[in-house]
Every structure is written in C-alpha cells, then in structure tokens.
XYZ file of C-alpha atoms in Angstrom:
612
model
C 57.608 32.999 -10.754
C 59.275 30.637 -13.231
C 61.359 27.691 -12.139
C 64.521 26.395 -13.875
C 65.766 22.819 -13.901
C 68.332 23.764 -11.315
C 65.584 24.843 -8.911
C 63.883 21.380 -8.945
C 64.788 18.904 -6.162
C 66.908 15.881 -6.994
C 65.007 12.627 -7.704
C 67.396 10.443 -5.741
C 69.684 10.894 -2.770
C 69.670 13.882 -0.443
C 67.557 14.674 2.573
C 65.001 16.684 0.567
C 63.876 13.742 -1.554
C 63.641 11.305 1.318
C 61.733 13.720 3.572
C 58.988 14.213 0.949
C 58.713 10.600 -0.266
C 58.153 8.947 3.127
C 55.006 10.927 4.115
C 53.464 10.352 0.673
C 54.069 6.629 0.949
C 52.582 6.548 4.417
C 49.536 8.490 3.194
C 48.974 5.981 0.384
C 49.235 3.058 2.822
C 46.808 4.684 5.269
C 44.263 5.439 2.528
C 44.472 1.884 1.190
C 43.991 0.441 4.677
C 41.012 2.698 5.360
C 39.403 1.752 2.033
C 39.877 -1.938 2.842
C 38.294 -1.307 6.254
C 35.271 0.436 4.770
C 34.822 -2.409 2.311
C 34.737 -4.852 5.192
C 32.217 -2.755 7.056
C 29.773 -2.430 4.166
C 30.174 -6.007 2.953
C 28.937 -7.252 6.331
C 25.913 -4.960 6.250
C 27.080 -2.860 9.227
C 26.945 0.883 9.263
C 30.006 2.959 10.015
C 28.326 4.080 13.228
C 27.991 0.464 14.351
C 31.689 -0.193 13.866
C 32.811 2.952 15.649
C 30.451 2.670 18.589
C 29.174 -0.900 19.020
C 25.904 -1.057 20.884
C 25.367 -3.434 23.772
C 23.255 -6.517 23.462
C 19.615 -6.224 24.495
C 18.630 -8.701 27.179
C 15.670 -10.967 26.790
C 12.469 -9.035 27.278
C 11.222 -9.172 30.850
C 14.532 -8.700 32.657
C 14.681 -6.178 35.457
C 16.133 -2.724 35.072
C 18.994 -3.622 37.443
C 19.856 -6.730 35.462
C 19.691 -4.761 32.251
C 21.949 -1.958 33.416
C 24.433 -4.526 34.698
C 24.435 -6.329 31.386
C 24.925 -3.100 29.452
C 28.256 -2.585 31.178
C 29.583 -5.928 30.004
C 28.038 -6.893 26.676
C 28.345 -10.490 25.561
C 31.528 -10.746 23.474
C 30.116 -13.398 21.147
C 27.251 -11.362 19.721
C 27.347 -9.977 16.195
C 23.987 -8.231 16.341
C 23.476 -4.498 16.415
C 21.322 -3.532 19.368
C 20.337 -0.286 20.974
C 20.284 0.911 24.523
C 16.859 1.572 25.980
C 14.934 4.065 23.849
C 11.595 5.777 24.269
C 9.473 8.030 22.116
C 7.242 10.896 23.217
C 3.560 11.117 22.427
C 2.551 13.212 19.431
C 0.193 16.130 20.136
C -3.483 15.216 20.410
C -4.285 16.794 17.021
C -2.089 14.135 15.366
C -4.631 11.377 16.058
C -5.472 11.155 12.325
C -1.973 12.043 11.070
C -1.191 10.905 7.526
C 2.398 12.098 6.860
C 2.402 11.980 3.055
C -1.137 13.340 2.599
C -1.174 15.967 5.327
C -3.763 18.750 4.755
C -1.621 21.101 6.835
C 0.992 21.011 4.071
C -1.294 21.289 1.028
C -0.633 24.988 0.628
C 2.951 24.127 -0.367
C 1.776 22.363 -3.509
C -0.043 23.444 -6.634
C -3.757 23.113 -7.362
C -3.300 21.680 -10.849
C -5.617 18.661 -11.192
C -5.819 18.481 -7.379
C -2.208 17.315 -7.291
C -1.828 18.669 -3.742
C -3.852 15.619 -2.622
C -1.262 13.233 -4.034
C 1.658 11.889 -1.999
C 4.016 14.610 -0.749
C 6.123 13.187 2.058
C 7.831 15.469 4.587
C 11.596 15.981 4.158
C 13.830 14.217 6.738
C 14.152 17.225 9.094
C 10.351 17.377 9.377
C 9.731 13.682 10.022
C 7.900 13.046 13.275
C 9.542 10.888 15.929
C 6.587 10.437 18.238
C 3.776 7.980 18.927
C 0.419 8.901 17.404
C -2.209 8.882 20.170
C -5.608 7.246 19.775
C -8.737 9.391 20.039
C -10.197 9.893 23.485
C -12.407 6.941 24.333
C -10.855 4.619 21.722
C -11.446 0.899 22.206
C -10.694 -2.210 20.148
C -12.822 -2.291 16.979
C -15.976 -4.344 16.616
C -15.044 -7.720 15.192
C -15.745 -8.977 11.708
C -18.329 -9.625 10.277
C -20.396 -7.338 12.538
C -17.926 -4.529 11.803
C -19.064 -4.401 8.175
C -22.236 -2.677 9.333
C -21.083 -0.719 12.405
C -18.112 0.802 14.199
C -17.445 2.694 17.442
C -18.059 6.410 17.093
C -15.085 7.282 19.301
C -12.692 5.330 17.070
C -13.518 7.522 14.050
C -15.094 10.607 15.652
C -16.021 12.584 12.539
C -19.472 14.130 12.256
C -19.135 16.129 9.021
C -19.599 13.190 6.683
C -22.552 12.024 8.778
C -24.337 15.369 8.596
C -23.551 16.020 4.937
C -24.354 12.539 3.629
C -27.249 11.664 5.920
C -29.760 11.958 3.071
C -27.767 9.409 1.044
C -27.566 6.898 3.900
C -23.805 6.365 3.771
C -23.764 6.126 7.548
C -25.796 7.196 10.556
C -24.867 8.070 14.129
C -26.600 5.739 16.594
C -25.594 6.313 20.207
C -21.971 5.256 20.669
C -21.734 3.814 17.150
C -21.845 4.653 13.493
C -24.039 2.338 11.463
C -23.630 1.739 7.723
C -26.969 0.960 6.064
C -25.362 0.434 2.650
C -26.725 3.518 0.970
C -25.093 5.643 -1.681
C -25.794 8.357 -4.187
C -26.491 5.912 -7.004
C -27.991 3.049 -4.997
C -30.964 4.419 -3.045
C -32.319 0.865 -2.622
C -29.130 -0.239 -0.898
C -25.803 -1.501 -2.109
C -27.045 -5.102 -2.270
C -29.698 -4.269 -4.862
C -27.138 -2.178 -6.781
C -24.664 -5.066 -6.961
C -27.436 -7.499 -7.912
C -28.262 -5.263 -10.888
C -24.585 -5.114 -11.833
C -24.179 -8.893 -11.658
C -27.115 -9.249 -14.024
C -25.159 -7.183 -16.562
C -21.803 -8.939 -15.977
C -22.108 -12.751 -15.735
C -18.403 -12.985 -14.870
C -19.174 -11.556 -11.439
C -21.159 -14.701 -10.646
C -18.842 -17.538 -11.692
C -15.388 -16.594 -10.373
C -14.195 -14.922 -13.575
C -14.090 -11.528 -11.846
C -12.019 -11.688 -8.666
C -10.188 -8.341 -8.185
C -11.777 -4.909 -8.442
C -10.845 -1.253 -8.034
C -13.343 1.278 -6.664
C -12.332 4.865 -7.460
C -13.780 7.548 -5.208
C -15.115 4.847 -2.921
C -16.969 6.845 -0.251
C -17.163 4.616 2.843
C -16.516 1.526 0.643
C -19.995 0.016 0.826
C -19.610 -1.389 -2.710
C -16.333 -3.125 -1.868
C -17.762 -4.385 1.406
C -20.742 -6.001 -0.309
C -18.526 -7.715 -2.891
C -16.457 -9.479 -0.216
C -19.289 -11.899 0.498
C -19.546 -12.549 -3.247
C -15.913 -13.652 -3.611
C -14.650 -10.392 -5.179
C -11.745 -8.617 -3.475
C -11.823 -4.853 -3.953
C -9.263 -2.107 -3.384
C -11.294 0.947 -2.404
C -9.546 4.210 -3.255
C -10.313 7.737 -2.060
C -8.264 10.860 -1.328
C -8.053 12.642 1.959
C -10.447 15.523 1.327
C -13.430 17.263 2.876
C -15.279 13.908 3.004
C -13.653 13.207 6.341
C -11.969 9.829 6.828
C -13.658 7.827 4.042
C -10.744 5.395 3.900
C -10.494 5.240 7.691
C -14.186 4.320 7.916
C -13.616 1.533 5.375
C -10.649 0.066 7.222
C -12.331 0.439 10.604
C -15.103 -1.742 9.165
C -12.608 -4.360 7.911
C -12.819 -3.466 4.213
C -9.644 -3.069 2.056
C -8.874 0.587 1.214
C -5.985 2.997 0.686
C -5.593 6.737 0.356
C -5.136 7.784 -3.256
C -6.329 9.985 -6.088
C -6.145 9.855 -9.882
C -4.348 13.112 -10.620
C -0.887 13.359 -12.189
C 0.860 10.166 -11.041
C 0.101 6.567 -11.879
C -1.771 4.578 -9.267
C 0.540 2.221 -7.291
C -0.569 -0.872 -9.222
C 0.962 -2.781 -12.135
C -0.608 -2.907 -15.557
C -3.326 -5.514 -16.173
C -3.976 -5.873 -12.436
C -7.739 -5.645 -11.934
C -10.560 -7.671 -13.445
C -12.980 -4.786 -12.942
C -12.891 -1.061 -12.125
C -15.834 0.953 -10.847
C -16.971 4.546 -10.369
C -20.276 5.424 -8.769
C -20.731 9.183 -9.053
C -17.094 9.544 -7.988
C -16.928 13.041 -9.577
C -13.753 12.251 -11.537
C -13.762 14.305 -14.783
C -13.263 11.337 -17.100
C -13.543 13.246 -20.370
C -11.177 16.089 -19.436
C -7.425 16.298 -20.185
C -7.818 14.178 -23.296
C -9.244 11.267 -21.306
C -6.028 10.910 -19.278
C -7.801 9.388 -16.271
C -9.527 6.834 -18.490
C -6.119 5.893 -19.892
C -4.946 5.085 -16.365
C -8.012 2.896 -15.809
C -7.170 1.208 -19.105
C -3.603 0.553 -17.911
C -4.595 -1.177 -14.675
C -7.399 -3.295 -16.216
C -6.685 -6.791 -17.514
C -7.428 -7.494 -21.186
C -11.133 -8.326 -21.221
C -11.641 -6.483 -17.908
C -14.738 -4.409 -17.175
C -15.126 -0.661 -16.562
C -18.379 0.113 -14.739
C -19.784 3.639 -14.459
C -22.910 4.903 -12.759
C -23.831 8.534 -12.289
C -23.241 11.423 -14.689
C -23.617 11.200 -17.632
C -25.196 7.703 -17.524
C -29.029 7.780 -17.688
C -28.892 11.545 -18.035
C -32.381 11.559 -19.553
C -33.879 10.757 -16.150
C -31.187 12.112 -13.840
C -30.012 15.454 -15.180
C -32.468 17.464 -13.039
C -30.524 16.595 -9.890
C -27.072 17.182 -11.356
C -27.144 20.972 -11.620
C -26.693 20.805 -15.391
C -28.686 20.491 -18.605
C -29.746 17.486 -20.627
C -27.832 18.821 -23.631
C -24.586 19.145 -21.671
C -24.913 15.613 -20.290
C -25.661 14.162 -23.720
C -22.563 15.854 -25.133
C -20.488 14.460 -22.234
C -21.824 10.950 -22.811
C -21.078 11.142 -26.527
C -17.516 12.286 -25.716
C -17.114 9.463 -23.222
C -18.246 6.807 -25.675
C -15.941 8.143 -28.387
C -12.924 8.233 -26.078
C -13.509 4.722 -24.755
C -13.909 3.338 -28.270
C -10.603 4.951 -29.283
C -8.961 3.245 -26.264
C -10.129 -0.208 -27.395
C -13.134 -0.465 -25.085
C -16.523 -1.610 -26.334
C -19.884 -0.932 -24.710
C -20.673 -4.289 -23.101
C -24.024 -3.617 -21.441
C -26.143 -0.772 -20.159
C -29.330 -0.658 -18.129
C -30.774 2.077 -15.982
C -28.059 3.886 -14.060
C -25.290 1.362 -14.833
C -23.134 1.237 -17.957
C -20.446 -1.412 -18.536
C -17.549 -1.247 -20.988
C -15.135 -4.088 -21.690
C -11.464 -3.626 -22.510
C -10.481 -5.438 -25.688
C -9.297 -8.976 -24.846
C -7.295 -9.126 -28.069
C -3.707 -7.904 -28.046
C -3.693 -6.971 -31.743
C -7.106 -6.391 -33.329
C -7.688 -2.850 -32.051
C -4.262 -1.834 -30.854
C -2.623 -2.372 -34.258
C -4.609 0.610 -35.501
C -2.933 2.891 -32.949
C 0.376 4.616 -33.641
C 2.482 7.210 -31.782
C 0.658 9.933 -33.746
C -2.963 8.786 -33.474
C -5.415 10.187 -30.912
C -4.964 8.656 -28.468
C -1.423 7.632 -29.194
C -0.002 4.176 -28.585
C 2.610 4.112 -25.805
C 6.161 3.344 -26.832
C 8.520 1.092 -24.905
C 10.390 3.852 -23.073
C 8.472 3.404 -19.799
C 7.685 0.085 -18.162
C 3.868 -0.279 -18.074
C 4.189 -1.894 -14.628
C 6.252 0.956 -13.143
C 3.945 2.773 -10.756
C 5.893 4.505 -8.007
C 5.983 8.266 -8.635
C 5.633 7.664 -12.362
C 3.719 10.414 -14.208
C 0.671 9.313 -16.140
C 1.140 9.397 -19.894
C -1.446 10.435 -22.511
C -1.171 7.185 -24.450
C -2.724 3.717 -24.582
C -0.794 0.871 -22.955
C -1.211 -2.012 -25.374
C -1.088 -5.565 -23.953
C 2.167 -7.362 -24.613
C 1.945 -9.946 -27.370
C 4.213 -12.288 -25.354
C 1.405 -12.982 -22.875
C -1.187 -15.492 -24.034
C -2.931 -16.069 -20.690
C -3.103 -12.559 -19.231
C -6.612 -11.865 -20.471
C -9.559 -12.209 -18.114
C -11.090 -15.129 -20.006
C -7.728 -16.909 -20.303
C -7.035 -16.695 -16.561
C -8.206 -19.608 -14.380
C -11.325 -18.773 -12.415
C -11.265 -18.140 -8.690
C -10.190 -19.991 -6.579
C -8.150 -22.131 -9.014
C -6.038 -19.138 -10.052
C -4.641 -18.816 -6.509
C -2.399 -21.876 -6.850
C -1.475 -21.713 -10.547
C 1.910 -20.194 -11.408
C 1.000 -17.144 -13.542
C 2.511 -16.568 -16.950
C 3.917 -13.228 -15.745
C 6.237 -14.928 -13.277
C 8.708 -15.486 -16.101
C 9.510 -11.756 -16.316
C 10.321 -11.403 -12.592
C 14.114 -11.660 -12.154
C 15.113 -14.929 -10.498
C 11.584 -16.349 -10.671
C 10.100 -19.437 -12.267
C 7.140 -21.764 -11.913
C 9.303 -24.027 -9.756
C 10.252 -21.157 -7.456
C 6.567 -20.231 -7.191
C 5.606 -23.725 -6.025
C 8.461 -23.839 -3.511
C 7.408 -20.446 -2.137
C 3.827 -21.641 -1.769
C 4.883 -24.754 0.154
C 7.204 -22.704 2.379
C 4.466 -20.286 3.392
C 1.998 -23.044 4.216
C 4.491 -24.356 6.779
C 5.256 -20.880 8.087
C 1.600 -19.907 8.474
C 0.902 -23.106 10.416
C 3.820 -22.273 12.718
C 2.694 -18.660 13.122
C -0.670 -19.869 14.399
C 1.041 -21.810 17.164
C 2.974 -18.672 18.146
C 0.000 -16.294 17.756
C -3.290 -18.092 18.469
C -5.267 -14.949 17.536
C -4.311 -15.502 13.864
C -7.191 -17.268 12.187
C -9.793 -15.930 14.618
C -12.040 -12.866 14.517
C -9.455 -10.957 16.580
C -7.478 -10.268 13.396
C -9.122 -8.879 10.252
C -6.900 -6.336 8.446
C -3.480 -7.822 7.640
C -0.498 -6.354 5.814
C 2.414 -8.361 4.426
C 4.989 -5.591 4.285
C 7.438 -7.138 1.814
C 5.923 -9.999 -0.084
C 7.265 -11.667 -3.214
C 4.409 -13.710 -4.684
C 1.782 -13.190 -1.961
C 2.602 -16.551 -0.370
C 1.656 -15.552 3.180
C -1.694 -14.160 2.002
C -2.405 -17.327 0.021
C -1.608 -19.524 3.027
C -4.292 -17.848 5.198
C -6.878 -17.355 2.453
C -9.496 -19.392 4.352
C -9.170 -17.303 7.515
C -11.529 -14.352 8.168
C -8.885 -11.874 6.988
C -7.847 -9.900 3.954
C -4.181 -9.118 3.211
C -2.632 -6.017 1.681
C 0.460 -7.313 -0.103
C 3.245 -4.736 -0.379
C 5.981 -5.144 -2.993
C 9.051 -2.946 -2.684
C 9.296 -0.226 -5.302
C 13.077 -0.752 -5.271
C 13.169 -4.521 -5.782
C 11.973 -6.975 -8.444
C 8.423 -5.966 -9.293
C 6.415 -9.128 -8.654
C 3.140 -7.332 -7.910
C 1.647 -8.454 -11.220
C 2.030 -12.055 -10.052
C 0.177 -11.202 -6.831
C -2.778 -9.854 -8.826
C -2.704 -12.748 -11.280
C -3.287 -15.034 -8.281
C -6.440 -13.113 -7.341
C -4.846 -11.221 -4.447
C -4.410 -7.475 -3.951
C -1.486 -5.213 -3.096
C 0.487 -2.062 -3.837
C 3.981 -0.914 -4.635
C 5.567 1.032 -1.791
C 8.879 2.345 -0.480
C 9.215 1.799 3.273
C 11.538 4.777 3.561
C 8.256 6.724 3.393
C 4.909 6.545 5.173
C 2.180 4.251 3.873
C -0.987 5.690 2.304
C -3.378 4.985 5.146
C -4.729 6.470 8.348
C -3.451 5.606 11.827
C -4.774 2.464 13.549
C -5.934 0.650 10.417
C -4.278 -2.803 10.571
C -4.636 -5.649 13.077
C -1.494 -7.511 12.018
C 1.723 -6.406 10.317
C 3.995 -9.128 8.975
C 7.478 -8.635 7.607
C 10.061 -11.126 6.441
C 13.623 -9.829 6.237
C 12.571 -6.251 5.455
C 15.413 -4.666 7.427
C 17.954 -7.034 5.899
C 16.788 -5.939 2.440
C 16.263 -2.225 3.060
C 18.625 -1.200 5.890
C 21.028 0.345 3.392
C 18.290 2.820 2.389
C 15.751 3.129 5.192
C 16.418 3.976 8.832
C 14.972 1.252 11.034
C 13.610 3.692 13.599
C 11.341 5.447 11.102
C 10.067 2.186 9.612
C 9.086 0.939 13.065
C 7.455 4.251 13.986
C 5.410 4.001 10.804
C 4.410 0.479 11.782
C 3.278 1.823 15.150
C 1.236 4.547 13.423
C -0.759 2.180 11.234
C -1.126 -0.680 13.734
C -4.243 -0.746 15.875
C -3.848 -0.698 19.662
C -3.806 -4.361 20.834
C -2.766 -5.273 17.254
C 0.112 -7.626 16.496
C 3.394 -7.700 14.635
C 5.178 -10.772 13.297
C 8.742 -9.684 12.591
C 10.915 -12.329 10.968
C 14.509 -11.162 10.737
C 18.130 -12.192 11.000
C 19.489 -12.208 14.524
C 21.774 -9.402 13.403
C 18.853 -6.939 13.356
C 16.427 -8.491 15.800
C 17.888 -7.036 19.009
C 17.700 -3.511 17.599
C 14.113 -4.084 16.491
C 13.198 -5.345 19.965
C 14.769 -2.312 21.649
C 12.888 0.170 19.456
C 9.649 -1.803 19.798
C 9.943 -1.643 23.563
C 10.424 2.124 23.302
C 7.147 2.239 21.325
C 5.351 0.500 24.212
C 5.104 -2.821 22.405
C 5.555 -6.086 24.246
C 7.585 -8.616 22.267
C 8.686 -12.202 22.663
C 11.433 -13.911 20.689
C 10.541 -17.233 19.101
C 12.275 -19.800 16.931
C 11.225 -20.333 13.303
C 9.510 -23.513 12.166
C 12.864 -24.816 10.985
C 15.166 -24.583 13.992
C 18.246 -24.627 11.762
C 17.064 -21.396 10.104
C 19.276 -18.419 10.968
C 16.228 -16.126 11.149
C 14.356 -15.529 14.387
C 10.817 -14.307 15.000
C 9.502 -11.533 17.216
C 5.834 -11.773 18.155
C 4.807 -8.309 19.300
C 1.633 -6.671 20.545
C 0.959 -2.946 20.635
C -0.449 -1.701 23.916
C -3.600 0.376 24.203
C -2.729 3.609 25.976
C -4.537 6.894 26.476
C -2.863 10.104 25.385
C -1.892 12.507 28.147
C -2.768 15.612 26.106
C-alpha cells in the first residue's frame, strides 16, 4: 500500500505526535542509563553476575558452621570483594588418576593421524570440562625427597609396569619392591648416563665452564639425561608426548626433574626463539630429515645463535650400529648425508663427532650465512609476517628464522656465563612493552624481599619438602631468581595473552613456557610441590573462569603440596571459598609491605584417598 503526504502524522501538536514521541524518548534515556551502568560494572572489574547477585563475604577460615551461616545472612556492608558461598567438588572417577585434559588418549580418535598431530594439545570444549577432584592412585604417599628422588620413586605413586617390562633391557628403570629405581641407563648410553654426559662434555667445552646453561631434551624417556645435567649446572626442559611409553614425563617430575608433555608435530613448541643453549636427541625416533627438515627448523628456531644441536642414535655411527636398527647400512648412510646437507643449509656446521655422538653448532653470526638465504631458496628465509617468539598454537613454518641484526649480545658466546647471566638485564628486555633495565633491577630487588617474607610464612620453602615449583604468571622470572640457591627448580609461565617476556627468562638462564590459564597445563596430575601466583586472577578474570583455574591447580599440585596465592582483596575471598571446596586448608597473611593492597593466601592441599 502506498502512503500520501496526507496520510502521514503531523510533526507537531496533536495527541498522535505526543503519544509516539514520549515512549521513544524514555527508551533512549533507559538505554543510555543502562550503558552507563554496564560501563561502571566493567570498569571496576566486576562481572554482571556479581552486580546482580552480590555474594556474601567469606569468614576467616576456621570459623564454625553456625557462625558462618549466621554471617551469610548479614554480610559485612563495607566489603567490596566478591566471595562465594560454601562450595564443594565431587571426586573424579578412579580412572582419572592420570588425567591430562588437553592430551587425553580417550579423545585421540577425534583428531587426524597426520604427523602424529593427535598427540598435540587438543583441549576439551567448555561443556566437556571436568569439575571434579582428580584422585591419587591407591596407596599414594608423599614423594621421596630430593636428591634421593633422582634415583628412586614410590611404585604406587606412578603405578605403570609397561615401561618397566618393555625397557628393562635398556635399564631406564627397574621395579624393586615398593619402589622404582632409575639406574641411569638408556638406549644410547649402555654404560650409564654419567659416562654418556662425560663423553659429551669432552666434545663441547662450553658444558664445563658455564657457557651452556639451558638445554632441551626432545623425546626424553624418563629424563635421565636432564637429571644428570642438574648436578653439572645445566637446567634442562625434558619433553615427551603422552604415548605408549607410559608416563615418561610423570616419572621425570616424580623424580624432581623438569619436564612437560609435548611433541614436535605441526605446532611450534611453547618457547621463544633463541631460548636454549643446547638441544639434544638420543634415539628419540623423530624423523629429522622428513617433511623438508621441518622439525630441524623448529630446533633451529629455539636455539640461541652459537647454540649446540646434539644427536646420538640413527644415523650417527651407522657403520657400527645399523645391525640393531632394522635397516641397512646404505639406507643409514643416505639418511646421514641428507641430515648433514639439511643442517648446512640451515646455517649449522658440524662442530664435533665421536663414537655415537655428533654435535652441530648453529651459526653465531647474524649475517654471514643467513644473507645467502632468500624467500625462494631451499630452505627459505622466514619473512617478518610472524613473530619468531610467538609460540602458542602457532603452526611451524618451513623456513629458517634468521637472528635479528638488532641484537648484539644474544649469541651464546656473547651472553654472560652462568651464574653471572642471572642478574644481568638482558638485551631482549628492550623489546618487552613497558620494560627496561631499570625495571628489571627493581623487579629483582622486589622479589628478593618477597621471597624472604614467603619463607617466614611457609617454612617448608627452602627445604627438601619442596622441589618442583611453578611460578604461574611471571614477568622476568624474579621469584625463580630469588630462590635459585634453594634445592628447587622453577617452571616460569608467561601468559600467552600478555607481553611476551619469556625470552628474558631464558636469557637469565632460567626455564619456562608460554601458556594460557584458560586451558589445562601440559603435565600429569600431582607433579608440583608449590604453585605460586601473583595477581593472576586480577589479570585474567576477564577471560578465564576462576573455578577452572583453581581446579587445574588442584590437579597438578601434589597432595600435601602448597600454594602461595598473592591477590587483591577483591578476589581473595572467592579464591579461599573455592580452595576450601577443593579440600585445601588456607590461611590469610599480610604481604611484606603492610601498606600493599594485596593479600596472601598460604594454602596446603590435603592428602585424601579416593572412595572409588
């Protein structure tokens, strides 16, 4: 139907105009007011649910149930914190005792077999996330303390017999009554890991004088190599997937040796470029010469200029070893020739070789070799479209990551030797937003004071009761540096959604990974003695639900292990309520500076036996 001018309502005067204009004006006013309200809610960090249904304040831990229920009726009017009423979580089924949410074998059939990508991280969607407490194995008891744990662990804590029966001839481990013992054997070191490392140190002098400090062990087995290097001042990240070699990473962590679940497949490893001084593979069965040398390119990315790549096993020393490799001498020679050619094209040079061990060195020069590479050479030179330090769900690229010409002190020989490098502000700090050498020194001083205070609140810190430590949201690794003389090692975690300062952590001679705490961490249950976080919920509450972060903390924390949770008072009551529902006991403490608005929760996870 068409309308004429006469059919349109008058613009002024008359009941029709007034009746339509007033509701529209009211609607505009209401929408503006609601928008202003939402802005106030989100600017204060509260969720809409908090503002609609404010939760009562949690009483100090230790109050009676009667006192608590009375207080819940009349919450303190002065509080601004979000807190939760009493919560509790059920126990997970007994078959969840080794549950690894993002590397769950029960879900592998959902994913493709291409390059074993099903073993990479595939986290469950929100509807499938577990909200239960992972039970310990039957008969679990607190782990043997370091340094005895390096050579033995309780059988019931890691009750897996397959790896024992299948690897018994290689002396990885041996069942001895109620314990597993680790004699330090391996496929390529029949005389023990100590003799193997001695031979390696003879080939690489930098392993003896503090030049080499950080190392990566790919396909680590039970991490005997990384465990031996600890006593030699070299800190190793041992890496292995969850596969038919049951619980390799769990064995390593149970022994007090740094390790994470991971595999070189389609995604970059969760490390920045130029992170490690050395990388190692001892018959790790990674097909280095396949896919155009893609896996070697990833090793190249994470090695520092001048860093070492060490390989033992096929095809090294094929002349004497090929009989036991189910292959032919000709095939192994061809593979070795391919390997040498690929490494040379990637700016590696053969540094040393003797017996079963071959060592290549990545070019320390930022121009000499890399200037010959272009986007069309084989291999190609990476362009600037992807940050070389980006490593969280970033696909590997078939190109060489050339060192940046702006760094003069990133090379292995230009870096101060250990332990001097721990306290020197690295050159890379200048590319971290908001960072500087001055900020680095202030952070170092701050964490020395905090660590001293923590030890008064938690006397177990600094003793053999605590070995495996995680700093869940570090900046420069300050907490780890402040306790470097204690019998601990620290996994430094840098948020994948914040300024990427992980390169600075590695430049200091420390280790860590990128991670997003909205997802599960790449480790087995019960693998850390102490979890420390500083303002994590303040930083990530807009993305990550607190409940799931705390449940993940419960999964990876050992029974009788500790948590140091440093947070604003706004979040602390909610954290305490959820922690209590996880069967943790917590006490609120003041920070070292009493004028600081943050508060500290010192928590301990209870040891309980599953009912199922």
